[in-house]
Short mmCIF file of C-alpha atoms in Angstrom, two decimals:
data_model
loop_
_atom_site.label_atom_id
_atom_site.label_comp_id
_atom_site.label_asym_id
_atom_site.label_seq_id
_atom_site.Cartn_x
_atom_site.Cartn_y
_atom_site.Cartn_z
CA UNK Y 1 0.00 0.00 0.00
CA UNK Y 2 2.22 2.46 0.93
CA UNK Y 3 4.73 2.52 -2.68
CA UNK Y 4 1.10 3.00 -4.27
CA UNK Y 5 0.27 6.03 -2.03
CA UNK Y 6 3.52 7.57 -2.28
CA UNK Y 7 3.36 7.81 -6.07
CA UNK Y 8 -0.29 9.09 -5.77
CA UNK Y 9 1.54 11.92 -4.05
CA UNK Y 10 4.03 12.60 -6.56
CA UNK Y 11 1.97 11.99 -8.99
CA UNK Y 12 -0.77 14.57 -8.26
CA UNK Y 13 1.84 16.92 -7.44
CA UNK Y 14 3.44 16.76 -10.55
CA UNK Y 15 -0.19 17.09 -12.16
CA UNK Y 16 -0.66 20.23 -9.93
CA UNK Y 17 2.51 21.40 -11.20
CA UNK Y 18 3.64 22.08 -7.42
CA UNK Y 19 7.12 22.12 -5.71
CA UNK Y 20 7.69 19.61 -2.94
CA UNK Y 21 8.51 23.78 -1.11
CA UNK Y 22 5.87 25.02 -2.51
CA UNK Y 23 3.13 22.54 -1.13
CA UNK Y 24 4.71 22.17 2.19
CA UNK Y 25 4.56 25.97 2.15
CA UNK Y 26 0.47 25.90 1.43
CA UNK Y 27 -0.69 22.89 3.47
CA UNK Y 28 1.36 23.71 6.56
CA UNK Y 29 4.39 20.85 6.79
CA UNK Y 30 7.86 21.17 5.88
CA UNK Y 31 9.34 20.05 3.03
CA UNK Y 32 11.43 17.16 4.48
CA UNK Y 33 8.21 15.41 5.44
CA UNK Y 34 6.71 15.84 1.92
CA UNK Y 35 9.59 14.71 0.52
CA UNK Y 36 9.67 11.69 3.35
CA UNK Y 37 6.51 10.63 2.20
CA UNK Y 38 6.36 11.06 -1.61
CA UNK Y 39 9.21 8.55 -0.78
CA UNK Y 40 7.59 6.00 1.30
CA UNK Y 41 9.80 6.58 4.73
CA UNK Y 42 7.20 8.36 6.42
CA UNK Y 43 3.06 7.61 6.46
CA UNK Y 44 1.08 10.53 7.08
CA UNK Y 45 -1.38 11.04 9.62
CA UNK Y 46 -5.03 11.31 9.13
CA UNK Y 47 -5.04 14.77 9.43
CA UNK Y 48 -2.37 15.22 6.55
CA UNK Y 49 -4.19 12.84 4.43
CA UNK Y 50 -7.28 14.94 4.56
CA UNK Y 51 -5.33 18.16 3.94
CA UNK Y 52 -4.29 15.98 0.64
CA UNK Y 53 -7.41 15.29 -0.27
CA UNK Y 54 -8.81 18.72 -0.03
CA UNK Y 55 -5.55 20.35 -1.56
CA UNK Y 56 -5.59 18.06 -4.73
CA UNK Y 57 -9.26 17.98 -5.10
CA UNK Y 58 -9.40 14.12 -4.93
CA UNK Y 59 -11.23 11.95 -2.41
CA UNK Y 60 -9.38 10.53 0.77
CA UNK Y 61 -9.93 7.28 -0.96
CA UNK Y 62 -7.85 8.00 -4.06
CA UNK Y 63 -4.94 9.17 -1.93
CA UNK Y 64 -4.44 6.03 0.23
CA UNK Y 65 -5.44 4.36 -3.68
CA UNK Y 66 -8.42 2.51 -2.46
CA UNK Y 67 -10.07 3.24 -5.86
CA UNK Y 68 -8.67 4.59 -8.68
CA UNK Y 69 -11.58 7.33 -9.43
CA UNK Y 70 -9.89 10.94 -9.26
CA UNK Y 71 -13.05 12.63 -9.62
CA UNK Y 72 -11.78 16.02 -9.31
CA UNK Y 73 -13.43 17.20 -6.24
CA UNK Y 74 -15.00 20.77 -5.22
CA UNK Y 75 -11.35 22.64 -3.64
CA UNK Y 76 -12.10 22.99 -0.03
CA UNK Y 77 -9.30 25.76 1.11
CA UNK Y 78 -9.93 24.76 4.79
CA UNK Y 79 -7.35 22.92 6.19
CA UNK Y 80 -8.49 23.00 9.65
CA UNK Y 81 -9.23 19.55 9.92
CA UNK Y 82 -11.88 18.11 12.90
CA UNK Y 83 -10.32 14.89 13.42
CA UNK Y 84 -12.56 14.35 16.37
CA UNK Y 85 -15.30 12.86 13.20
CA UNK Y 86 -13.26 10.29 13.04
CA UNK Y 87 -12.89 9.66 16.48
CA UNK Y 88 -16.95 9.72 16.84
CA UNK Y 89 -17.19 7.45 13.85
CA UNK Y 90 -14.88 4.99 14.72
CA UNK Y 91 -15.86 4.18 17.45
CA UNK Y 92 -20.07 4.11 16.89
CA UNK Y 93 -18.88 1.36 14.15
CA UNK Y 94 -17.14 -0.68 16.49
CA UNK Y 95 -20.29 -0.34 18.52
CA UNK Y 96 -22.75 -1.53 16.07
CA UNK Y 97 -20.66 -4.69 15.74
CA UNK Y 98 -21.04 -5.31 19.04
CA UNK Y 99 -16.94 -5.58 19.57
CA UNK Y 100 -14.80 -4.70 22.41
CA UNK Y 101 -11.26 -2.48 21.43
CA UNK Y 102 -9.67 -5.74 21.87
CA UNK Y 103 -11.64 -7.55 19.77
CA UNK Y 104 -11.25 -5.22 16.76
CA UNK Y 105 -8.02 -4.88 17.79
CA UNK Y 106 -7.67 -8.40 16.84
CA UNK Y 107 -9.58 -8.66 13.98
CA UNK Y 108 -7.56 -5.62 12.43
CA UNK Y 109 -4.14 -6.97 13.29
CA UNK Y 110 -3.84 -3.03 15.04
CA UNK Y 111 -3.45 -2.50 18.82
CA UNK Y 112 -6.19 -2.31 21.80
CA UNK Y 113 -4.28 0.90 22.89
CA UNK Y 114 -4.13 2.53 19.65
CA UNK Y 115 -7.88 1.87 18.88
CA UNK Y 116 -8.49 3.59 22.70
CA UNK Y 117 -6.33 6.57 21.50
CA UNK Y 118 -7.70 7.11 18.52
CA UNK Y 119 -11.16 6.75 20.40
CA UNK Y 120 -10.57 9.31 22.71
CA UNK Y 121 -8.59 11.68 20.77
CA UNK Y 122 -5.16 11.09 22.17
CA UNK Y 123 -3.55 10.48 18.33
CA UNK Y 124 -4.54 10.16 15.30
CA UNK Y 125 -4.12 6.71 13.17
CA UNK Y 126 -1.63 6.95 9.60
CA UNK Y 127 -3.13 6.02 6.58
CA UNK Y 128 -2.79 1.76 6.94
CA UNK Y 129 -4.15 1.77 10.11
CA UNK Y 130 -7.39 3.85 8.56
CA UNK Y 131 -6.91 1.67 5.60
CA UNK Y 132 -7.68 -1.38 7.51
CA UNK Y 133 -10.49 -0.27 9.88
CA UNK Y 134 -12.12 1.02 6.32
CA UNK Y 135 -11.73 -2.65 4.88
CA UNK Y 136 -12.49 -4.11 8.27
CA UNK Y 137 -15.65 -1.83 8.20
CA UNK Y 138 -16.92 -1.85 4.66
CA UNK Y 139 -17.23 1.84 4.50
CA UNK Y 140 -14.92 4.42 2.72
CA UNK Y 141 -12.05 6.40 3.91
CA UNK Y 142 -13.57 9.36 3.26
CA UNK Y 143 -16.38 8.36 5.11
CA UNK Y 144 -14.16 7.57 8.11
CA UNK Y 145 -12.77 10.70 8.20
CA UNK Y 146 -15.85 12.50 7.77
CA UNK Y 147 -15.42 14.00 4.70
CA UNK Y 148 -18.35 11.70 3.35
CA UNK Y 149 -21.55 11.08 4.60
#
């Protein structure tokens, strides 16, 4: 997964005719960590993946190349993210399946105390550990995130 999302970063900044400067510069990181994950030795965060998403006009889903439609998207400027959707989300699907943290924990080869974190706002997940509660789930990243209904 992750030499497939680190291209979709290159790629659609090379399509956006951007600057690994210039889009640290706009979205708020440095350029080392653009560069670190265009290059596959860092995985963003949630947050960052969203500020992708809305940058480049593509769903969350197309970054971490769940699907391969790049539907160009309406540009949301906003990159004050409200992680806490996620948090809400998460866990009112763990919830409806009737599972413990440890159980999904299990079931999603991730960690009881991440899951709590993430829960309960402490952290936010990187993109294969919202990869695999999406799969685990059946519902889109996008959705996860709450930047689909």
């Amino acid at each position: 997964m992750e030499k497939k999302f680190t291209s979709n970063i290159r790629k659609l900044r090379k399509e956006f005719n951007v600057s690994q400067p210039q889009l640290a510069k706009e979205i708020g990181y440095g350029k080392s960590v653009i560069s670190s994950w265009e290059i596959g030795t860092q995985i963003p965060s949630a947050k960052a993946i969203i500020i992708l998403s809305r940058y480049f006009q593509v769903s969350v889903d197309y970054i971490l190349n769940v699907t391969n439609d790049n539907t160009m998207l309406h540009r949301i400027d906003d990159f004050d993210v409200d992680i806490s959707i996620f948090n809400k989300r998460l866990k009112k699907l763990r919830i409806s399946k009737n599972l413990s943290q440890d159980q999904l924990a299990k079931r999603t080869g991730l960690t009881q105390t991440s899951i709590n974190h993430w829960e309960n706002g402490k952290c936010q997940p990187n993109a294969n550990a919202i990869v695999a509660l999406a799969r685990y789930f059946d519902v889109t990243t996008d959705y996860l995130l709450g930047e689909s209904d």
